[in-house]
Amino acid sequence: MLKNNYYIILLVVFVSVSTQAQDIFITNTQNRDFVSLNGKWKYVLDPYQTGGMGGMPVYKNYIPKDKSDRVEYGFNNGKTLWVPGSWNTQHPELTYFEGNIWYRRTFDKEDLSEDNRYFVHIGAANYRTTVTFNGEVLGSHEGGFTPFSFEITDLIKKEDNFLIIGVDNTRADDNIPSKVADWFNHGGIIRDVKLIETPSTFINNYFISLDASTLDQRTKQIKGNLELNGSSMPKQAQLIIPELRVNQDIAINPDGTAEFNALTKGMELWSPKNPKLYEVTLVAGKDTIRDQIGFRTIEIQEKQIVLNGKPIFLKGICLHDENPLRKDRANAIEDAELVLGWAQELGCNFIRLAHYPHQENIVRLADKLGILLWEELPLYWGIQWDNPEVLEKAKKQYTEMIDRDFNRASTVIWSIANETASIPDRNNFLGELADYIRSIDDTRLLSAAIKKDQELDGHPDSVYTYNDPLIEKLDIISINEYLGWYGGAPEETRKKSFEFGFEKPVIVSEFGGGALQGFYGDKRTRWSEEFQEYLYQESLAMFDKIDGLSGMAPWILVDFMSPLRQLPGVQDGWNRKGLISEKGRKKKAFFVLQKYYDKK
Ligand code: GCB
């Protein structure tokens, strides 16, 4: 009997989700009218992913009507989880929890307006999310790091609203990432939740950039397009950038889209030395949206990366989206300030945001500080390249990331994969993805962290060669190379040289080795700070010999949580390749790289 009930409940959730309301993309949520729904949420554990207990779907929020009523779950007397945050680090019993958890937040909305529309916006929830509101299933979302929203206009009331969100972080072969990755599978609602209020027709998205063909002209042109959502489209919108003397009408098509160009006067280009952001306003009907946007161009010329017409060397570092001091996913501006502060101290003008989209705060802050960014999706080890559904998921998650960050000058590289073997299925998958990304964003460069040929055919050699056919599709060749750590002593780097089958700029997108901060030894002692220091000295000398070297992003700024790393007394669940420990203390190698960047 019980079994049947569970089966029925699963079916209920499934059927409702398959007839779900379409989720709608809303960009620039921080500059809109919203009420934060962050804070303490009640939760119900659902480790067997049934969606209901004792024959009752959890999202219905049942409460016993009288003393004889049977309800076999309950939020009211349950524990709480902080949103946003990783559930794994909030209660000891959830440390390695993988499964489904239902979160509930209740709220009133006394000043509800009949004219406006309301949306629940979730910055990110890892990995599969079912969103329900006042007892109705709104829909589901897949992907642990990109934002999404659902409309609740017809369901919201002045009082006693309940938002119940199921988040499932079970790893699966057809997920992105797939089953194994070298980072912690932080589950839960990991980024902000907002109740967004908009006029009935509003600007849900827009894409504004510098028209690269006017870079050398005094009167530079801005190009863009926008999308309105609603039932009564205004005929015109306005684009206003007071500092550039732009105040111009934009004609709206009947379907709510528009394309526009605007001539500007006296534009200062955005760059690491001058991270100039302009106040941009778009007005359409009753909606007004403001943003702070920088204008720049990025391109390659032969083997150089060229920003605003001038070659630039990317002095970078890799980063995971964690605050190690709080042992949590990063999700606040303070988290972004902490890590970008360290990166600036290191002398960086570039960061590889590995291996998935990071919180929006860091991208916004990079815009303000003048730090160039590489962003990527977790197309990492073990992806099902032959599965067309996985390709569709990748395109959707890419679209969500690009929709969120298109207007950020700091993001200059989209990377489409990390350390993937060159086989036909993967080449087709990534080739199609590369074409797709270029079709929706022609203002950035494409790369991927590529493996050397030797890793593919296994022969040792003093020359590392790179002929992966995927490079044809990319602007930059990025290589991860761990010689000195995953094979050979650090001084073996002296014998190596590199050959690339393509005339393109090269970035070293990872190198490094582990050290336990505070553990000292000689340069031959594994895990000592001196070993890591020596490895950095030798590796930098080796990479400096690469013809066309245009930047690097060693692995990694800070130690990060990873269940793959279990060496007692040394790793204890942390990948130790950071230049800074999880307590914020710098290791010796930090200063080797700092000095190198200082001279570059
Ligand atoms: C890599 C991966 C990165 C790992 C790193 C390591 O090549 O791209 O995700 O964490 O090596 O520490 O082994």
mmCIF file of N, CA, C and O and ligand atoms in Angstrom, residues 181-183 318 320 352 354-355 376 380-381 418-419 449 455 480-482 485-486 509-514 555-556 560 562 564-565 571 575-577, ligand 1:
data_model
loop_
_atom_site.group_PDB
_atom_site.id
_atom_site.type_symbol
_atom_site.label_atom_id
_atom_site.label_comp_id
_atom_site.label_asym_id
_atom_site.label_seq_id
_atom_site.Cartn_x
_atom_site.Cartn_y
_atom_site.Cartn_z
ATOM 1 N N ALA A 181 34.047 14.771 -10.096
ATOM 2 C CA ALA A 181 34.736 16.047 -10.330
ATOM 3 C C ALA A 181 35.586 16.327 -9.104
ATOM 4 O O ALA A 181 35.259 15.876 -8.002
ATOM 5 N N ASP A 182 36.646 17.084 -9.294
ATOM 6 C CA ASP A 182 37.541 17.359 -8.170
ATOM 7 C C ASP A 182 37.093 18.629 -7.432
ATOM 8 O O ASP A 182 37.833 19.604 -7.354
ATOM 9 N N TRP A 183 35.864 18.608 -6.947
ATOM 10 C CA TRP A 183 35.407 19.679 -6.049
ATOM 11 C C TRP A 183 34.238 19.134 -5.245
ATOM 12 O O TRP A 183 33.719 18.053 -5.540
ATOM 13 N N CYS A 318 43.698 30.526 -11.131
ATOM 14 C CA CYS A 318 42.409 29.820 -11.129
ATOM 15 C C CYS A 318 41.733 29.978 -9.777
ATOM 16 O O CYS A 318 42.388 30.221 -8.755
ATOM 17 N N HIS A 320 38.087 28.505 -7.417
ATOM 18 C CA HIS A 320 36.769 27.866 -7.237
ATOM 19 C C HIS A 320 35.861 28.846 -6.525
ATOM 20 O O HIS A 320 36.319 29.765 -5.855
ATOM 21 N N ARG A 352 40.744 32.739 -13.949
ATOM 22 C CA ARG A 352 39.947 31.668 -14.538
ATOM 23 C C ARG A 352 38.936 31.222 -13.480
ATOM 24 O O ARG A 352 39.319 30.643 -12.452
ATOM 25 N N ALA A 354 36.968 28.720 -12.371
ATOM 26 C CA ALA A 354 36.868 27.277 -12.648
ATOM 27 C C ALA A 354 35.771 26.670 -11.776
ATOM 28 O O ALA A 354 35.545 27.140 -10.682
ATOM 29 N N HIS A 355 35.183 25.635 -12.192
ATOM 30 C CA HIS A 355 35.014 24.980 -13.489
ATOM 31 C C HIS A 355 33.548 25.086 -13.905
ATOM 32 O O HIS A 355 33.028 24.236 -14.597
ATOM 33 N N GLU A 376 33.372 29.334 -17.528
ATOM 34 C CA GLU A 376 33.169 28.037 -18.174
ATOM 35 C C GLU A 376 32.007 27.277 -17.567
ATOM 36 O O GLU A 376 31.524 27.612 -16.484
ATOM 37 N N TYR A 380 33.517 18.631 -18.131
ATOM 38 C CA TYR A 380 34.698 18.174 -17.408
ATOM 39 C C TYR A 380 34.784 16.674 -17.617
ATOM 40 O O TYR A 380 34.152 16.133 -18.512
ATOM 41 N N TRP A 381 35.484 15.979 -16.766
ATOM 42 C CA TRP A 381 35.664 14.531 -16.942
ATOM 43 C C TRP A 381 34.321 13.805 -17.087
ATOM 44 O O TRP A 381 33.356 14.125 -16.411
ATOM 45 N N ASN A 418 37.092 21.230 -20.184
ATOM 46 C CA ASN A 418 38.330 21.080 -19.424
ATOM 47 C C ASN A 418 38.848 19.657 -19.539
ATOM 48 O O ASN A 418 38.135 18.708 -19.172
ATOM 49 N N GLU A 419 40.049 19.496 -20.060
ATOM 50 C CA GLU A 419 40.750 18.201 -20.103
ATOM 51 C C GLU A 419 39.874 17.079 -20.624
ATOM 52 O O GLU A 419 39.548 16.139 -19.892
ATOM 53 N N ALA A 449 40.427 23.993 -22.167
ATOM 54 C CA ALA A 449 41.686 23.440 -21.639
ATOM 55 C C ALA A 449 41.938 22.105 -22.330
ATOM 56 O O ALA A 449 41.182 21.154 -22.168
ATOM 57 N N GLU A 455 49.372 12.605 -23.990
ATOM 58 C CA GLU A 455 48.440 12.047 -23.022
ATOM 59 C C GLU A 455 47.467 11.125 -23.735
ATOM 60 O O GLU A 455 46.851 10.269 -23.147
ATOM 61 N N ASN A 480 46.583 22.572 -19.744
ATOM 62 C CA ASN A 480 46.811 22.230 -18.339
ATOM 63 C C ASN A 480 48.042 21.327 -18.323
ATOM 64 O O ASN A 480 48.076 20.317 -19.032
ATOM 65 N N GLU A 481 49.058 21.682 -17.548
ATOM 66 C CA GLU A 481 50.286 20.860 -17.568
ATOM 67 C C GLU A 481 50.864 20.731 -16.158
ATOM 68 O O GLU A 481 51.308 21.723 -15.578
ATOM 69 N N TYR A 482 50.852 19.502 -15.662
ATOM 70 C CA TYR A 482 51.264 19.252 -14.271
ATOM 71 C C TYR A 482 52.606 18.534 -14.168
ATOM 72 O O TYR A 482 52.848 17.842 -13.172
ATOM 73 N N TRP A 485 54.526 17.490 -10.859
ATOM 74 C CA TRP A 485 53.621 17.052 -9.783
ATOM 75 C C TRP A 485 53.029 15.682 -10.098
ATOM 76 O O TRP A 485 53.170 14.753 -9.334
ATOM 77 N N TYR A 486 52.369 15.565 -11.269
ATOM 78 C CA TYR A 486 51.774 14.272 -11.638
ATOM 79 C C TYR A 486 52.721 13.454 -12.509
ATOM 80 O O TYR A 486 52.306 12.731 -13.372
ATOM 81 N N SER A 509 46.493 27.137 -18.716
ATOM 82 C CA SER A 509 45.257 27.310 -17.945
ATOM 83 C C SER A 509 45.297 26.583 -16.601
ATOM 84 O O SER A 509 44.416 26.805 -15.771
ATOM 85 N N GLU A 510 46.295 25.739 -16.389
ATOM 86 C CA GLU A 510 46.532 25.122 -15.076
ATOM 87 C C GLU A 510 47.958 24.608 -15.016
ATOM 88 O O GLU A 510 48.459 24.048 -15.991
ATOM 89 N N PHE A 511 48.607 24.788 -13.891
ATOM 90 C CA PHE A 511 49.764 23.992 -13.467
ATOM 91 C C PHE A 511 49.863 24.169 -11.960
ATOM 92 O O PHE A 511 49.227 25.072 -11.393
ATOM 93 N N GLY A 512 50.630 23.325 -11.300
ATOM 94 C CA GLY A 512 50.752 23.508 -9.857
ATOM 95 C C GLY A 512 51.004 22.209 -9.135
ATOM 96 O O GLY A 512 51.255 21.159 -9.745
ATOM 97 N N GLY A 513 50.961 22.280 -7.828
ATOM 98 C CA GLY A 513 51.197 21.116 -6.982
ATOM 99 C C GLY A 513 50.749 21.438 -5.573
ATOM 100 O O GLY A 513 50.526 22.605 -5.224
ATOM 101 N N GLY A 514 50.612 20.404 -4.751
ATOM 102 C CA GLY A 514 50.032 20.589 -3.427
ATOM 103 C C GLY A 514 51.064 20.901 -2.356
ATOM 104 O O GLY A 514 52.195 20.413 -2.406
ATOM 105 N N TRP A 555 47.075 26.701 -11.011
ATOM 106 C CA TRP A 555 46.070 26.028 -10.184
ATOM 107 C C TRP A 555 46.561 25.996 -8.760
ATOM 108 O O TRP A 555 47.460 25.253 -8.470
ATOM 109 N N ILE A 556 46.106 26.785 -7.851
ATOM 110 C CA ILE A 556 44.888 27.545 -7.798
ATOM 111 C C ILE A 556 45.093 28.592 -6.703
ATOM 112 O O ILE A 556 46.021 28.456 -5.890
ATOM 113 N N PHE A 560 40.834 24.183 -1.717
ATOM 114 C CA PHE A 560 39.370 24.050 -1.822
ATOM 115 C C PHE A 560 38.935 22.650 -1.417
ATOM 116 O O PHE A 560 39.700 21.695 -1.474
ATOM 117 N N SER A 562 37.455 19.069 -1.451
ATOM 118 C CA SER A 562 37.263 18.039 -2.456
ATOM 119 C C SER A 562 37.268 16.660 -1.791
ATOM 120 O O SER A 562 38.253 16.286 -1.163
ATOM 121 N N LEU A 564 37.727 13.989 -3.129
ATOM 122 C CA LEU A 564 38.732 13.119 -3.759
ATOM 123 C C LEU A 564 40.054 13.170 -2.995
ATOM 124 O O LEU A 564 40.961 12.398 -3.286
ATOM 125 N N ARG A 565 40.185 14.102 -2.066
ATOM 126 C CA ARG A 565 41.494 14.344 -1.437
ATOM 127 C C ARG A 565 41.449 13.943 0.033
ATOM 128 O O ARG A 565 41.004 14.699 0.883
ATOM 129 N N GLN A 571 45.740 16.345 3.497
ATOM 130 C CA GLN A 571 44.616 16.867 2.710
ATOM 131 C C GLN A 571 43.333 16.987 3.541
ATOM 132 O O GLN A 571 42.689 18.027 3.531
ATOM 133 N N ASN A 575 41.790 19.940 -1.447
ATOM 134 C CA ASN A 575 42.819 19.950 -2.492
ATOM 135 C C ASN A 575 43.797 21.051 -2.079
ATOM 136 O O ASN A 575 43.405 22.211 -1.893
ATOM 137 N N ARG A 576 45.074 20.657 -1.909
ATOM 138 C CA ARG A 576 46.074 21.551 -1.319
ATOM 139 C C ARG A 576 46.909 22.320 -2.341
ATOM 140 O O ARG A 576 48.000 22.786 -2.016
ATOM 141 N N LYS A 577 46.418 22.440 -3.573
ATOM 142 C CA LYS A 577 47.244 23.139 -4.568
ATOM 143 C C LYS A 577 47.093 24.658 -4.483
ATOM 144 O O LYS A 577 47.626 25.398 -5.302
HETATM 145 C C1 GCB B 1 43.124 19.250 -13.094
HETATM 146 C C2 GCB B 1 41.694 19.644 -13.047
HETATM 147 C C3 GCB B 1 41.334 20.298 -11.734
HETATM 148 C C4 GCB B 1 41.943 19.512 -10.589
HETATM 149 C C5 GCB B 1 43.437 19.581 -10.734
HETATM 150 C C6 GCB B 1 44.180 18.797 -9.650
HETATM 151 O O1 GCB B 1 43.681 19.037 -14.116
HETATM 152 O O2 GCB B 1 41.335 20.460 -14.109
HETATM 153 O O3 GCB B 1 39.943 20.362 -11.623
HETATM 154 O O4 GCB B 1 41.531 19.986 -9.346
HETATM 155 O O5 GCB B 1 43.821 19.048 -11.962
HETATM 156 O O6 GCB B 1 44.331 19.303 -8.562
HETATM 157 O O7 GCB B 1 44.559 17.665 -9.914
#
